[in-house]
């Protein structure tokens, strides 16, 4: 989780792609930020004094690395609706395990068998879960995020590229944008 936004530039993937930023070019317009986060994380971890995986077998390291990369790549907001569908399908297929409190062991088994999906879901939830924090933190972080969006919108206007839906400070109502975020992103997810 600590590396999922490592080196974030304060703009989103759409901006990087529209502006032909070097990260978009490097990663072929496929989740450039998330790919960069992974790369930076593993560059840091490769340093001898930061290598938390030192001492693990090569196979174990490769498996953990694969899982971390998958989870970070799933924090790309374009993966959100796909994850909501996957969660709904998982629930529908195993509703008996999740609906009865006495079925705890069965639910544990289902979740364990879908470990990578659960890692992806939990990291993505932590990434977008600001509205679920206590009010003082939620309010503060929401305004910081919106300020970042507005700064990106200002850059989009200067560059003459499409301005993102939530990025135009002259059109976006802060409280309504948060209500929309909760209704369309958070509520379907939880």
Short mmCIF file of C-alpha atoms in Angstrom, two decimals:
data_model
loop_
_atom_site.label_atom_id
_atom_site.label_comp_id
_atom_site.label_asym_id
_atom_site.label_seq_id
_atom_site.Cartn_x
_atom_site.Cartn_y
_atom_site.Cartn_z
CA UNK A 1 0.00 0.00 0.00
CA UNK A 2 2.83 2.38 0.79
CA UNK A 3 3.99 2.30 -2.84
CA UNK A 4 0.67 2.54 -4.64
CA UNK A 5 1.00 6.28 -5.35
CA UNK A 6 4.78 6.58 -5.10
CA UNK A 7 6.05 9.49 -7.18
CA UNK A 8 2.54 10.66 -8.12
CA UNK A 9 2.69 13.72 -10.37
CA UNK A 10 -0.58 15.34 -9.27
CA UNK A 11 -2.31 14.61 -12.59
CA UNK A 12 -4.22 11.60 -13.85
CA UNK A 13 -3.51 9.09 -16.60
CA UNK A 14 -5.82 10.86 -19.05
CA UNK A 15 -3.76 14.02 -18.72
CA UNK A 16 -0.52 12.12 -19.27
CA UNK A 17 -1.94 10.42 -22.35
CA UNK A 18 -3.54 13.56 -23.82
CA UNK A 19 -0.35 15.57 -23.30
CA UNK A 20 1.88 12.77 -24.66
CA UNK A 21 3.84 12.80 -21.42
CA UNK A 22 6.96 10.63 -21.34
CA UNK A 23 5.30 8.19 -18.90
CA UNK A 24 2.38 7.67 -21.28
CA UNK A 25 4.82 7.04 -24.11
CA UNK A 26 6.99 4.75 -21.95
CA UNK A 27 4.03 2.63 -20.83
CA UNK A 28 2.10 2.74 -24.14
CA UNK A 29 -0.83 4.68 -22.64
CA UNK A 30 -1.61 1.76 -20.31
CA UNK A 31 -1.92 2.89 -16.70
CA UNK A 32 1.21 5.06 -16.92
CA UNK A 33 0.99 6.31 -13.33
CA UNK A 34 0.42 2.89 -11.80
CA UNK A 35 3.22 1.37 -13.87
CA UNK A 36 5.52 4.16 -12.69
CA UNK A 37 4.46 3.61 -9.06
CA UNK A 38 5.39 -0.08 -9.37
CA UNK A 39 8.69 0.72 -11.02
CA UNK A 40 9.68 3.26 -8.37
CA UNK A 41 8.65 0.94 -5.55
CA UNK A 42 10.79 -1.91 -6.84
CA UNK A 43 13.70 0.45 -7.57
CA UNK A 44 13.65 1.48 -3.92
CA UNK A 45 13.20 -2.08 -2.71
CA UNK A 46 16.17 -3.19 -4.80
CA UNK A 47 18.46 -1.06 -2.62
CA UNK A 48 20.28 -3.23 -0.05
CA UNK A 49 19.21 -1.11 2.93
CA UNK A 50 15.54 -1.14 1.84
CA UNK A 51 15.13 -4.68 0.57
CA UNK A 52 12.39 -6.10 2.77
CA UNK A 53 12.39 -9.24 0.62
CA UNK A 54 16.04 -10.07 1.21
CA UNK A 55 16.37 -13.61 2.40
CA UNK A 56 13.27 -14.89 0.58
CA UNK A 57 13.58 -17.54 -2.08
CA UNK A 58 13.60 -16.29 -5.66
CA UNK A 59 10.26 -18.01 -6.35
CA UNK A 60 8.60 -16.46 -3.28
CA UNK A 61 9.91 -13.01 -4.23
CA UNK A 62 8.62 -13.38 -7.80
CA UNK A 63 5.18 -14.41 -6.54
CA UNK A 64 4.98 -11.50 -4.08
CA UNK A 65 6.23 -9.04 -6.72
CA UNK A 66 3.62 -10.29 -9.18
CA UNK A 67 0.86 -9.79 -6.59
CA UNK A 68 2.03 -6.31 -5.61
CA UNK A 69 2.22 -5.21 -9.24
CA UNK A 70 -1.26 -6.59 -9.96
CA UNK A 71 -2.74 -4.81 -6.92
CA UNK A 72 -1.11 -1.48 -7.77
CA UNK A 73 -2.15 -1.70 -11.42
CA UNK A 74 -5.73 -2.26 -10.23
CA UNK A 75 -5.72 1.14 -8.50
CA UNK A 76 -6.13 2.67 -11.97
CA UNK A 77 -9.61 4.17 -11.77
CA UNK A 78 -10.40 2.71 -15.21
CA UNK A 79 -10.39 -0.72 -13.54
CA UNK A 80 -13.06 0.31 -11.02
CA UNK A 81 -16.20 -0.84 -12.83
CA UNK A 82 -14.53 -4.14 -13.74
CA UNK A 83 -13.75 -4.74 -10.06
CA UNK A 84 -17.32 -3.91 -9.03
CA UNK A 85 -18.57 -6.51 -11.54
CA UNK A 86 -16.04 -9.09 -10.31
CA UNK A 87 -17.10 -8.53 -6.69
CA UNK A 88 -20.77 -8.80 -7.55
CA UNK A 89 -20.14 -12.01 -9.47
CA UNK A 90 -18.09 -13.45 -6.61
CA UNK A 91 -20.89 -12.62 -4.20
CA UNK A 92 -23.57 -14.09 -6.47
CA UNK A 93 -21.62 -17.31 -6.96
CA UNK A 94 -20.93 -17.71 -3.23
CA UNK A 95 -23.79 -15.85 -1.57
CA UNK A 96 -24.53 -18.82 0.68
CA UNK A 97 -21.04 -18.50 2.19
CA UNK A 98 -21.41 -14.78 2.85
CA UNK A 99 -25.00 -14.52 4.05
CA UNK A 100 -24.94 -16.87 7.02
CA UNK A 101 -22.80 -15.91 9.99
CA UNK A 102 -22.24 -19.57 10.81
CA UNK A 103 -20.59 -20.05 7.40
CA UNK A 104 -17.46 -18.09 8.41
CA UNK A 105 -15.09 -20.89 7.46
CA UNK A 106 -16.70 -21.22 4.04
CA UNK A 107 -16.45 -17.46 3.46
CA UNK A 108 -12.80 -17.56 4.53
CA UNK A 109 -12.18 -20.33 2.01
CA UNK A 110 -13.85 -18.38 -0.81
CA UNK A 111 -11.85 -15.25 -0.01
CA UNK A 112 -8.60 -17.20 0.31
CA UNK A 113 -9.21 -18.82 -3.07
CA UNK A 114 -9.56 -15.34 -4.55
CA UNK A 115 -6.58 -13.84 -2.75
CA UNK A 116 -5.28 -11.65 -5.58
CA UNK A 117 -8.73 -10.25 -6.23
CA UNK A 118 -9.06 -9.45 -2.51
CA UNK A 119 -5.65 -7.73 -2.49
CA UNK A 120 -6.68 -5.69 -5.54
CA UNK A 121 -10.02 -4.78 -3.98
CA UNK A 122 -8.57 -3.81 -0.60
CA UNK A 123 -5.83 -1.62 -2.07
CA UNK A 124 -8.27 0.06 -4.44
CA UNK A 125 -10.69 0.61 -1.55
CA UNK A 126 -7.92 2.22 0.50
CA UNK A 127 -7.06 4.39 -2.51
CA UNK A 128 -10.58 5.71 -3.13
CA UNK A 129 -11.98 5.29 0.38
CA UNK A 130 -11.60 8.88 1.55
CA UNK A 131 -15.38 9.33 2.01
CA UNK A 132 -15.35 6.51 4.55
CA UNK A 133 -12.89 8.29 6.85
CA UNK A 134 -13.91 10.43 9.84
CA UNK A 135 -15.42 13.73 8.72
CA UNK A 136 -12.46 15.99 9.54
CA UNK A 137 -10.10 13.84 7.45
CA UNK A 138 -12.65 13.21 4.71
CA UNK A 139 -13.33 16.94 4.31
CA UNK A 140 -9.65 17.88 4.30
CA UNK A 141 -8.62 15.16 1.82
CA UNK A 142 -11.60 15.82 -0.46
CA UNK A 143 -10.59 19.47 -0.79
CA UNK A 144 -6.97 18.54 -1.40
CA UNK A 145 -8.03 16.14 -4.16
CA UNK A 146 -10.33 18.68 -5.75
CA UNK A 147 -7.59 21.32 -5.62
CA UNK A 148 -5.34 18.85 -7.45
CA UNK A 149 -8.08 18.27 -10.04
CA UNK A 150 -8.50 22.01 -10.53
CA UNK A 151 -4.76 22.50 -10.98
CA UNK A 152 -4.83 19.78 -13.63
CA UNK A 153 -7.83 21.49 -15.26
CA UNK A 154 -5.91 24.76 -15.41
CA UNK A 155 -3.05 22.93 -17.15
CA UNK A 156 -5.47 21.23 -19.53
CA UNK A 157 -6.92 24.61 -20.51
CA UNK A 158 -3.42 26.04 -21.09
CA UNK A 159 -2.44 23.07 -23.25
CA UNK A 160 -5.71 23.11 -25.19
CA UNK A 161 -6.53 19.51 -24.35
CA UNK A 162 -9.92 18.26 -23.12
CA UNK A 163 -10.64 19.36 -19.56
CA UNK A 164 -11.59 16.46 -17.31
CA UNK A 165 -15.15 16.34 -15.99
CA UNK A 166 -14.15 17.21 -12.40
CA UNK A 167 -11.25 19.49 -13.28
CA UNK A 168 -12.89 22.77 -14.28
CA UNK A 169 -12.85 25.09 -11.29
CA UNK A 170 -15.35 27.37 -13.05
CA UNK A 171 -17.98 24.62 -13.41
CA UNK A 172 -17.52 22.08 -10.61
CA UNK A 173 -19.44 22.41 -7.36
CA UNK A 174 -17.22 20.89 -4.66
CA UNK A 175 -19.95 19.37 -2.44
CA UNK A 176 -21.90 18.00 -5.42
CA UNK A 177 -18.75 16.47 -6.87
CA UNK A 178 -18.25 14.54 -3.64
CA UNK A 179 -21.87 13.40 -3.57
CA UNK A 180 -21.44 12.14 -7.14
CA UNK A 181 -18.21 10.37 -6.22
CA UNK A 182 -19.90 8.63 -3.31
CA UNK A 183 -22.99 7.67 -5.34
CA UNK A 184 -21.21 6.43 -8.46
CA UNK A 185 -17.89 5.12 -7.15
CA UNK A 186 -18.12 4.27 -3.45
CA UNK A 187 -21.70 3.01 -3.02
CA UNK A 188 -21.52 0.38 -5.80
CA UNK A 189 -18.18 -0.80 -4.43
CA UNK A 190 -19.23 -1.43 -0.85
#
